[in-house]
CSV table of C-alpha atoms in Angstrom, one decimal:
chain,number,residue,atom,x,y,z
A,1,UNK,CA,18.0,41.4,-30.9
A,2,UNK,CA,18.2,42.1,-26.8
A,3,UNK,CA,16.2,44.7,-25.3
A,4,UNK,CA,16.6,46.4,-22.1
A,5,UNK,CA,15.3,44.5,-19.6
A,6,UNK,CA,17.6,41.1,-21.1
A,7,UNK,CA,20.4,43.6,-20.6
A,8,UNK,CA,19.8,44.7,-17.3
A,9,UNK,CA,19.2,40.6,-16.4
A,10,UNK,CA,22.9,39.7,-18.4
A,11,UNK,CA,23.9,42.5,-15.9
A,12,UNK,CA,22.5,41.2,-12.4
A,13,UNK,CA,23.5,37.3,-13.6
A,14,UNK,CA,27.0,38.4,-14.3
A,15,UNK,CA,27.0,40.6,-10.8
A,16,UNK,CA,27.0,37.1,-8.5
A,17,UNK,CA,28.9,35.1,-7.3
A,18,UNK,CA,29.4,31.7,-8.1
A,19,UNK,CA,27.3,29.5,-5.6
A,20,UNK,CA,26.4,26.1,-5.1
A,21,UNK,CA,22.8,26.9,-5.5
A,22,UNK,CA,19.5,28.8,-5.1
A,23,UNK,CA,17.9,29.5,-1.6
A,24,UNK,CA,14.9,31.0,-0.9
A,25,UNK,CA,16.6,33.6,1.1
A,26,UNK,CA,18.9,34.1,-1.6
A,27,UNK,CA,16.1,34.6,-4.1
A,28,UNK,CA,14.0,37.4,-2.1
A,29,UNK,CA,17.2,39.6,-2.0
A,30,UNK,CA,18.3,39.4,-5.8
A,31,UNK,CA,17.7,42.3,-8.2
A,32,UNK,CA,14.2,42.4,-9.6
A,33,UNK,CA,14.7,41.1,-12.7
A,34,UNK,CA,17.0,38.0,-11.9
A,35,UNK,CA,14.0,37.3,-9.6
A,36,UNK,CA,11.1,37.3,-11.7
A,37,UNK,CA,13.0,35.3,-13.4
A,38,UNK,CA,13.9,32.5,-11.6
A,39,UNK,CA,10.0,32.9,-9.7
A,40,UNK,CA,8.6,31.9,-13.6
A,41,UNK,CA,10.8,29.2,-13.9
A,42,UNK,CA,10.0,27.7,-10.7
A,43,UNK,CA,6.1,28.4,-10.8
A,44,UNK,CA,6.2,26.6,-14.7
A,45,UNK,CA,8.4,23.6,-13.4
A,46,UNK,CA,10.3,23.0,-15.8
A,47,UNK,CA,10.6,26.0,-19.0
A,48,UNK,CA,11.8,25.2,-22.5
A,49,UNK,CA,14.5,27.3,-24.8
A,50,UNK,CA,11.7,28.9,-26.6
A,51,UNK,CA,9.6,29.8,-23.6
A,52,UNK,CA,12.4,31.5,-22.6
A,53,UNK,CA,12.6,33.3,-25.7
A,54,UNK,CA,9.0,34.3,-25.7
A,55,UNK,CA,9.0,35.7,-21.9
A,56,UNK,CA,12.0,37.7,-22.5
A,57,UNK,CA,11.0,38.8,-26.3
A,58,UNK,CA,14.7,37.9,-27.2
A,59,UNK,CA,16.1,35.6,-30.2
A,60,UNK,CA,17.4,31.9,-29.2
A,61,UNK,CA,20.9,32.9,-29.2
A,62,UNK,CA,20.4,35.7,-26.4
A,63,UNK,CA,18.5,33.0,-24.6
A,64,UNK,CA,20.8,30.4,-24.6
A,65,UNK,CA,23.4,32.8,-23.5
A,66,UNK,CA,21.5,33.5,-20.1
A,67,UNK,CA,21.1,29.9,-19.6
A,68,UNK,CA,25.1,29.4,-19.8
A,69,UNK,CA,25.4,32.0,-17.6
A,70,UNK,CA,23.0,31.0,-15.0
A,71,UNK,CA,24.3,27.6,-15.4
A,72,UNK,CA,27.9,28.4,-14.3
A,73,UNK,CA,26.3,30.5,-11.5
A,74,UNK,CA,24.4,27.2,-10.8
A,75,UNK,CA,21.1,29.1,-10.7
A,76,UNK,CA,19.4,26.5,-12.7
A,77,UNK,CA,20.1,22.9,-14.1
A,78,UNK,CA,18.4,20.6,-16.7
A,79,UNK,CA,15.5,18.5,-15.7
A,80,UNK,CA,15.6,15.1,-16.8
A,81,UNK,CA,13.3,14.6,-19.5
A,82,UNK,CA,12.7,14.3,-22.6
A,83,UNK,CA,12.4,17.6,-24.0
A,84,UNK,CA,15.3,19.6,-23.2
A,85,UNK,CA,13.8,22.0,-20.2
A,86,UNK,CA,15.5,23.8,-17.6
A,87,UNK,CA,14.7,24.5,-13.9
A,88,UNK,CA,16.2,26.0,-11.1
A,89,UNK,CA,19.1,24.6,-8.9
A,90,UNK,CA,17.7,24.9,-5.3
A,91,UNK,CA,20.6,24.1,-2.7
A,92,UNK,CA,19.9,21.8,-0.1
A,93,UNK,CA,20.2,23.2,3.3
A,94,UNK,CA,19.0,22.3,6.9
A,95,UNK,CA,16.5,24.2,8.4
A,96,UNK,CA,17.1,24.4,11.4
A,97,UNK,CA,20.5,24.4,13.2
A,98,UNK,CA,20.2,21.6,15.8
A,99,UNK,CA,23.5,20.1,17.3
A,100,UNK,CA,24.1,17.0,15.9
A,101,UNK,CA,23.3,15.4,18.8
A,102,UNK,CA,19.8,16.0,19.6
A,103,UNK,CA,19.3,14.5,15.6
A,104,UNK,CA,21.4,11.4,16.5
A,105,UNK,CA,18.9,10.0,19.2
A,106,UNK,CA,16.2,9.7,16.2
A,107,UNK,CA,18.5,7.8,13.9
A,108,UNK,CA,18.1,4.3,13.3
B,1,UNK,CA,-0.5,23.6,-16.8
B,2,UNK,CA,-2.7,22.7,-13.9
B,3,UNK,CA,-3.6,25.3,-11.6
B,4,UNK,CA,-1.4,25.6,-8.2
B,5,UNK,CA,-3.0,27.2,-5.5
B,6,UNK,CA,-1.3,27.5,-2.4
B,7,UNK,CA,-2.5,27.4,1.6
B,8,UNK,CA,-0.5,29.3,4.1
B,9,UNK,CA,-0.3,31.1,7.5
B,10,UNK,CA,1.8,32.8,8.9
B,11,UNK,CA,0.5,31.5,12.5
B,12,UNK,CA,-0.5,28.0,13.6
B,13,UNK,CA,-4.1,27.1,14.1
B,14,UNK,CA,-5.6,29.4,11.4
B,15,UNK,CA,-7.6,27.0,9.3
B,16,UNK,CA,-5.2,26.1,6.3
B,17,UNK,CA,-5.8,22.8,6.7
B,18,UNK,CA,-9.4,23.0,7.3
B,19,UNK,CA,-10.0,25.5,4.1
B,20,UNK,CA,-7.6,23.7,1.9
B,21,UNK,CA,-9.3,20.0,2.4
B,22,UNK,CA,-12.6,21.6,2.0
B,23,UNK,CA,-12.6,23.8,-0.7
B,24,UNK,CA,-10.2,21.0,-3.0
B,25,UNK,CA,-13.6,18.7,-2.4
B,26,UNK,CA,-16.0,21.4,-3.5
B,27,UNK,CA,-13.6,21.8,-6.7
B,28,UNK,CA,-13.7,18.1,-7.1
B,29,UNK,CA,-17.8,18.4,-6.8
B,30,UNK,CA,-18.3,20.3,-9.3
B,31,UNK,CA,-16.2,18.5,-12.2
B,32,UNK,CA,-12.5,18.8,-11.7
B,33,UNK,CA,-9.7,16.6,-10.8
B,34,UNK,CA,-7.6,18.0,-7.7
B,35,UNK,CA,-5.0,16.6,-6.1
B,36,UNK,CA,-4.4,18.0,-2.5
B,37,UNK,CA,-0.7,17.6,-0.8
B,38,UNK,CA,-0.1,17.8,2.7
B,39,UNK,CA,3.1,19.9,2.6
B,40,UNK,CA,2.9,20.0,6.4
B,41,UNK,CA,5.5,17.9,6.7
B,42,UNK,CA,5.9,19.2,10.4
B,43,UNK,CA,2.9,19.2,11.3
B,44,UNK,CA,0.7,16.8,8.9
B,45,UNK,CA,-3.1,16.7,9.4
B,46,UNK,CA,-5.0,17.0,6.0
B,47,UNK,CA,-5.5,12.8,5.9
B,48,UNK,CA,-7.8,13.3,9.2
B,49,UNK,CA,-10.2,16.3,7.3
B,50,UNK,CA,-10.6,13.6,4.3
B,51,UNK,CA,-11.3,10.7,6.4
B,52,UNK,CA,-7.9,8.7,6.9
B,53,UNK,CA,-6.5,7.3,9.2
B,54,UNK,CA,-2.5,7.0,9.3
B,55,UNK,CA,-3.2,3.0,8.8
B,56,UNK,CA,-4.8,4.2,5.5
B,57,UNK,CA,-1.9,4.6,3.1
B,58,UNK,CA,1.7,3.1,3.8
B,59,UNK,CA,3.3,5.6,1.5
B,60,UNK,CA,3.6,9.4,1.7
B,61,UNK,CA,5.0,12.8,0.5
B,62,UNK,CA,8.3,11.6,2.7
B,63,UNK,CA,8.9,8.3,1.2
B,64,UNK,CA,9.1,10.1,-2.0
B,65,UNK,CA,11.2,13.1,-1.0
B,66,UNK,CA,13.2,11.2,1.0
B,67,UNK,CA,13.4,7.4,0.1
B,68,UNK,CA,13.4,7.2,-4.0
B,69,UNK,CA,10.2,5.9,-3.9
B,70,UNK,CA,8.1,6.6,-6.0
B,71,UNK,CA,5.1,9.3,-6.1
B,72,UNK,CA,1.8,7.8,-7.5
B,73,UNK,CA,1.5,4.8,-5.3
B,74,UNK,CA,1.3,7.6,-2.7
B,75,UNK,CA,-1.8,8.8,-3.5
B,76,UNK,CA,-4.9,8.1,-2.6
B,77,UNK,CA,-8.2,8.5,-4.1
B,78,UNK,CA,-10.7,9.9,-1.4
B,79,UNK,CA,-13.4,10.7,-3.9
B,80,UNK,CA,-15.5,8.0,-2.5
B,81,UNK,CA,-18.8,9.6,-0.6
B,82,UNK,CA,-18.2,13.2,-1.6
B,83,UNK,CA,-20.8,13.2,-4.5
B,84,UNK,CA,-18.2,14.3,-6.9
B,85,UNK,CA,-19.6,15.0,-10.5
B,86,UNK,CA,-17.7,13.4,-13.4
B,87,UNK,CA,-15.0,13.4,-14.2
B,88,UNK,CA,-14.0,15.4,-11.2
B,89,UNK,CA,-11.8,13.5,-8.9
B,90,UNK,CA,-10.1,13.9,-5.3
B,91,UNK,CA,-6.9,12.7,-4.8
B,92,UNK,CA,-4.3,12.8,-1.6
B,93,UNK,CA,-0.8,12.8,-1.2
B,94,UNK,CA,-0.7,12.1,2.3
B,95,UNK,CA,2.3,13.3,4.2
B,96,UNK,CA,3.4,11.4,7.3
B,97,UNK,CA,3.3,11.4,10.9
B,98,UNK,CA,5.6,9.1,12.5
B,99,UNK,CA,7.6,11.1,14.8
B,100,UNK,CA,11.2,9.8,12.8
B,101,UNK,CA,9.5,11.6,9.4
B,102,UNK,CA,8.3,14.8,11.1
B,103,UNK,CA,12.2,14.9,12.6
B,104,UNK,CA,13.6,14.5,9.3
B,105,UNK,CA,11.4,16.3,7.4
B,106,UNK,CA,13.1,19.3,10.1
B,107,UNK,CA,16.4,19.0,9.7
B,108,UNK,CA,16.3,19.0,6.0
B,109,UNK,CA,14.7,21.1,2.9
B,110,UNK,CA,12.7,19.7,-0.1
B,111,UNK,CA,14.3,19.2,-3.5
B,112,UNK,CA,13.0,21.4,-5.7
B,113,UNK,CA,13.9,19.5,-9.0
B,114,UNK,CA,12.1,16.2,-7.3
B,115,UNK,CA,9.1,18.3,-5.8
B,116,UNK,CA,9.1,19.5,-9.1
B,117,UNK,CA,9.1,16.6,-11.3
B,118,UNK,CA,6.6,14.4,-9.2
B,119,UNK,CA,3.8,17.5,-9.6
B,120,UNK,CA,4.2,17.3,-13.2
B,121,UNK,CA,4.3,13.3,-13.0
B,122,UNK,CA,0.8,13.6,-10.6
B,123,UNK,CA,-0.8,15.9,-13.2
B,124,UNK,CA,0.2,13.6,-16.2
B,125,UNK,CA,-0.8,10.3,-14.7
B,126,UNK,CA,-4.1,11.5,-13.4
B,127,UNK,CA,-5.0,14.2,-15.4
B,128,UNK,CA,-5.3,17.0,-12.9
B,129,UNK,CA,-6.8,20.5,-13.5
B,130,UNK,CA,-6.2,21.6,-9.9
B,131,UNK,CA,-3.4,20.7,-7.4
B,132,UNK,CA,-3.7,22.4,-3.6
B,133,UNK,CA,-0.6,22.4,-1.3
B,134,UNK,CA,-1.5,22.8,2.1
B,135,UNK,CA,1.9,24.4,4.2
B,136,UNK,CA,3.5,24.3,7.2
B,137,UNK,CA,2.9,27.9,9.1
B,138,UNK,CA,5.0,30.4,9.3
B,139,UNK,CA,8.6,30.6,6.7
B,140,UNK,CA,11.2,28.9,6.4
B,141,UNK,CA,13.0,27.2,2.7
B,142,UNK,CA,9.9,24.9,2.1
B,143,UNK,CA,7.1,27.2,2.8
B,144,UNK,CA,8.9,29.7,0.7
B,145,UNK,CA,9.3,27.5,-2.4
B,146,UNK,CA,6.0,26.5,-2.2
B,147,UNK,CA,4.9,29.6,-2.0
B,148,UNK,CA,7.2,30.5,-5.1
B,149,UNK,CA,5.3,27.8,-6.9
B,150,UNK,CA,1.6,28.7,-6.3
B,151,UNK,CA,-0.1,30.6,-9.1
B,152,UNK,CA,-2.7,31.6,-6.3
B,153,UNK,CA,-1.5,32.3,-2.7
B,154,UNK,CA,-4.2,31.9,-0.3
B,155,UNK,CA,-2.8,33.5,3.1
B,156,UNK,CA,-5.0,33.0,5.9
B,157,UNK,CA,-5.1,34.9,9.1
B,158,UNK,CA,-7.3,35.7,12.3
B,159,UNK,CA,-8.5,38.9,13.8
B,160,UNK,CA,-5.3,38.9,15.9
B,161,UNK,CA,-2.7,41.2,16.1
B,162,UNK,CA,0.1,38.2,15.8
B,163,UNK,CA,-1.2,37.1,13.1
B,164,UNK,CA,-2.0,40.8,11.0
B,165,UNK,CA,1.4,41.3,12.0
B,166,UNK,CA,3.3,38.1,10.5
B,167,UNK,CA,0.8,38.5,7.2
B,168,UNK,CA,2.8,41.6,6.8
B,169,UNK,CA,5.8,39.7,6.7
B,170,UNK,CA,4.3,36.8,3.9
B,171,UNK,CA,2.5,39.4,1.9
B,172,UNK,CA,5.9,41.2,1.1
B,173,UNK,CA,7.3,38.1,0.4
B,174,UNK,CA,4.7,37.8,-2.0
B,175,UNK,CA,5.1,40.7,-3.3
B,176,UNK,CA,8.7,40.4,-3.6
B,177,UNK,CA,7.8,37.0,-5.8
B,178,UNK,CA,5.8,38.2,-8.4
B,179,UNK,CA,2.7,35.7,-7.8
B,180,UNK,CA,0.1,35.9,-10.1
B,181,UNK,CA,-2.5,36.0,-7.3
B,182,UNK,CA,-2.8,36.4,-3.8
B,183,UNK,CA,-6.0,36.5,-1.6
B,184,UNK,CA,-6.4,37.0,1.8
B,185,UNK,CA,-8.9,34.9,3.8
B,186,UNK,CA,-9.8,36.1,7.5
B,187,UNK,CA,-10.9,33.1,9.4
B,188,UNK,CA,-12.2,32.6,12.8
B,189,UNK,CA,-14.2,35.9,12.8
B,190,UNK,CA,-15.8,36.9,15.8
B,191,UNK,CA,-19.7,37.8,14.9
B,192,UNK,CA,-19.9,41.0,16.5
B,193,UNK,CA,-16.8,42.5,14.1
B,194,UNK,CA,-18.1,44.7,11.1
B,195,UNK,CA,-16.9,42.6,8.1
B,196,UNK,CA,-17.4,44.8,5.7
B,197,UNK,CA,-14.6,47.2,8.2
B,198,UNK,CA,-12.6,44.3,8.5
B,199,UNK,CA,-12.3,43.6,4.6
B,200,UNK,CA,-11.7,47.0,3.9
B,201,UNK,CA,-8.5,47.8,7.1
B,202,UNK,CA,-7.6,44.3,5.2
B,203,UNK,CA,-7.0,45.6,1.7
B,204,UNK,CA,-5.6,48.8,2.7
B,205,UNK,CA,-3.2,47.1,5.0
B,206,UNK,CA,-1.8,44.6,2.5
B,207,UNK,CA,-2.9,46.1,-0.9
B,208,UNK,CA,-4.5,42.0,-1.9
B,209,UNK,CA,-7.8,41.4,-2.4
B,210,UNK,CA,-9.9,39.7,0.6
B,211,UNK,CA,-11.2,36.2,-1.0
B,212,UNK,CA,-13.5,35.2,2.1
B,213,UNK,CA,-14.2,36.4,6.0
B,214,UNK,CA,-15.2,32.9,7.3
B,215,UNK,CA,-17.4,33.4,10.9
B,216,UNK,CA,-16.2,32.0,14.1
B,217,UNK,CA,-18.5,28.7,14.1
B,218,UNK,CA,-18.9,26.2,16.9
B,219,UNK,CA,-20.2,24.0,14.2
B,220,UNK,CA,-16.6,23.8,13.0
B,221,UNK,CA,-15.0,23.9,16.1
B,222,UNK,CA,-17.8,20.5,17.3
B,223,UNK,CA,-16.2,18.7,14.2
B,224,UNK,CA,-12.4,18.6,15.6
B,225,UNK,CA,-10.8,17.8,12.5
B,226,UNK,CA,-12.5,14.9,11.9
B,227,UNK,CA,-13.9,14.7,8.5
B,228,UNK,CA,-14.9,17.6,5.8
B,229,UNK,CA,-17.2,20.1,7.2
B,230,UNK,CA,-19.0,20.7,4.0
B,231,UNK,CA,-20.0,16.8,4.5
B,232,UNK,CA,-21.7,17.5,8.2
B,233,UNK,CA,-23.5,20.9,7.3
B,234,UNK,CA,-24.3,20.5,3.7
B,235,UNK,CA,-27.0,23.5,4.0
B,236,UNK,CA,-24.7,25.4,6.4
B,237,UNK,CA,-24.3,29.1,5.6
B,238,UNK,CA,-20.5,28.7,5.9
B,239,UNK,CA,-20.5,26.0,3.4
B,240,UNK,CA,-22.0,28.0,1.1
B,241,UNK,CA,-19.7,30.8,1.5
B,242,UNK,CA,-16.8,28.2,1.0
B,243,UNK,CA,-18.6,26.9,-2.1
B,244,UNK,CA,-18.6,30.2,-3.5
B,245,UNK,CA,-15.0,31.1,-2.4
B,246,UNK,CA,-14.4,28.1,-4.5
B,247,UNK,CA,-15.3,29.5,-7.6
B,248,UNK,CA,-13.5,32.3,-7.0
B,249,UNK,CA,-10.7,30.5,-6.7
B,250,UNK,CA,-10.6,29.5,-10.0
B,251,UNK,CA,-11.8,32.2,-12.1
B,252,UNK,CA,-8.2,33.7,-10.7
């Protein structure tokens, strides 16, 4: 069985875009629930199928659902381990825009 | 799962440094394994308040991030000399400070997934009950994951109007993040302010509790970052303030 707040998340996850990953940024302008989300799963570092079930109070199926759909999203991916656990997919970005030249002088 | 407890400011110069190293060794005193990471990267000082010297440790934080090496030879015990009762423990995971690191440590962001996976390979292998990550100041991608991260925040800030101001900015971020806990620390207090004014402005400013109001102290400022200032004034007032801060701390 779902409940309302999985509904409203399905909603919000299916809202996006595709992307090529989570930024911080991203993450502080999402709807609420999307983002308490994805806060959990970084602050546990790694969350299992049924920890997902038990923070959203919804059966396996529903859960793995909203894992396939934040996986195409690429919102999260699986950490390598042995248990099967997912994280979030953080994208890589530069912090600062520097022109490429000013980097170059400390390269080897 | 091991407690995270995060050290930011918004502005540079507050104290994070100088709270973080100190409070992870009173935790360590009284029984628990911490490790402490200088998350700095830009800036990266903690080694110096836990008596290191950059010829102390060859690896850091960067080789791991960075250069697929691997995270526990990084660490270093520092335990040694700060009267730690068993089985408590202090670790480091230095961070370093050759000027080719801090560069590249600014044009790029951490891996989550690694960042990740080595804190839950550091609390494995040594069996920690506490890890601290000490933050660059201010926000960008890093500070904000690790912010994301930390069941406690600890923001600090001084009785300036820069730095009440960019609070404002990290305590909505906070907000905006769910954390479990966030407490505010005012550091660098002039003696003549009414603390007990201060704390209250604080928490009806921000709506989080105030953990500590630390006193200016030239005892701290005589120091200069060299070595743990709970080590130089064991009977200090100030240490016992942070001692009990500690506690705090963890009852969160």
């Amino acid at each position: 069985m779902s409940n309302k707040i999985y509904d409203e998340l399905i909603r919000e996850i299916e809202a996006l875009p595709e992307g090529e990953g989570l930024s911080m940024s991203d993450l502080l302008e999402y709807p609420e629930h999307l983002r308490n989300l994805l806060t959990w799963m970084m602050r546990d570092r790694g969350v299992e199928l049924e920890d997902i079930c038990s923070y959203l109070k919804v059966e396996e199926a529903h859960a793995n659902f909203m894992i396939g759909l934040l996986d195409k999203k690429n919102l999260i991916e699986e950490v390598k381990s042995e248990k099967e656990q997912y994280t979030v997919h953080m994208k890589l970005t530069h912090n600062y825009r520097v022109p490429k030249k000013i980097w170059q002088v400390f390269d080897p | 799962m091991q407690k995270l407890i995060t050290f930011h400011s918004f502005r540079r110069g507050a104290g994070k440094s100088t709270l973080a190293s100190n409070i992870a060794a009173l935790i360590a005193q009284s029984g628990l394994r911490v490790v402490v990471v200088d998350m700095d990267l830009q800036e990266p000082s903690l080694h110096l308040f836990l008596g290191l010297s950059n010829q102390d440790f060859t690896l850091t934080l960067n080789d791991y991030l960075w250069r697929s090496q691997p995270i526990l030879p990084a660490v270093v015990d520092v335990s040694v000399g700060l009267d730690v009762f068993n089985p408590g423990r202090l670790f480091l995971l230095p961070a370093s400070d050759h000027a080719k690191d801090i560069m590249e440590a600014l044009r790029s962001t951490v891996d989550f997934e690694r960042l990740s996976c080595g804190m839950n390979e550091l609390s494995d292998a040594l069996q920690t009950d506490v890890l601290i990550l000490d933050t660059c100041a201010g926000l960008n991608e890093n500070t904000l994951t690790t912010i994301a991260m930390a069941h406690t925040l600890v923001e600090i800030l001084r009785p300036l109007q820069q730095d009440y101001q960019g609070t404002g900015v990290t305590v909505e971020v906070a907000r905006n993040l769910q954390l479990p806990s966030v407490c505010l620390v005012l550091n660098d207090t002039p003696i003549s302010l009414d603390f007990a004014q201060a704390r209250q402005e604080l928490i009806d400013i921000y709506g989080f509790p105030v953990g500590e109001i630390f006193p200016h102290s030239d005892e701290f400022m005589s120091i200069a970052s060299t070595g743990l200032f709970i080590n130089h004034y064991p009977a200090h007032p100030i240490t016992h303030q942070l001692r009990e801060f500690s506690k705090r701390l963890l009852a969160e």
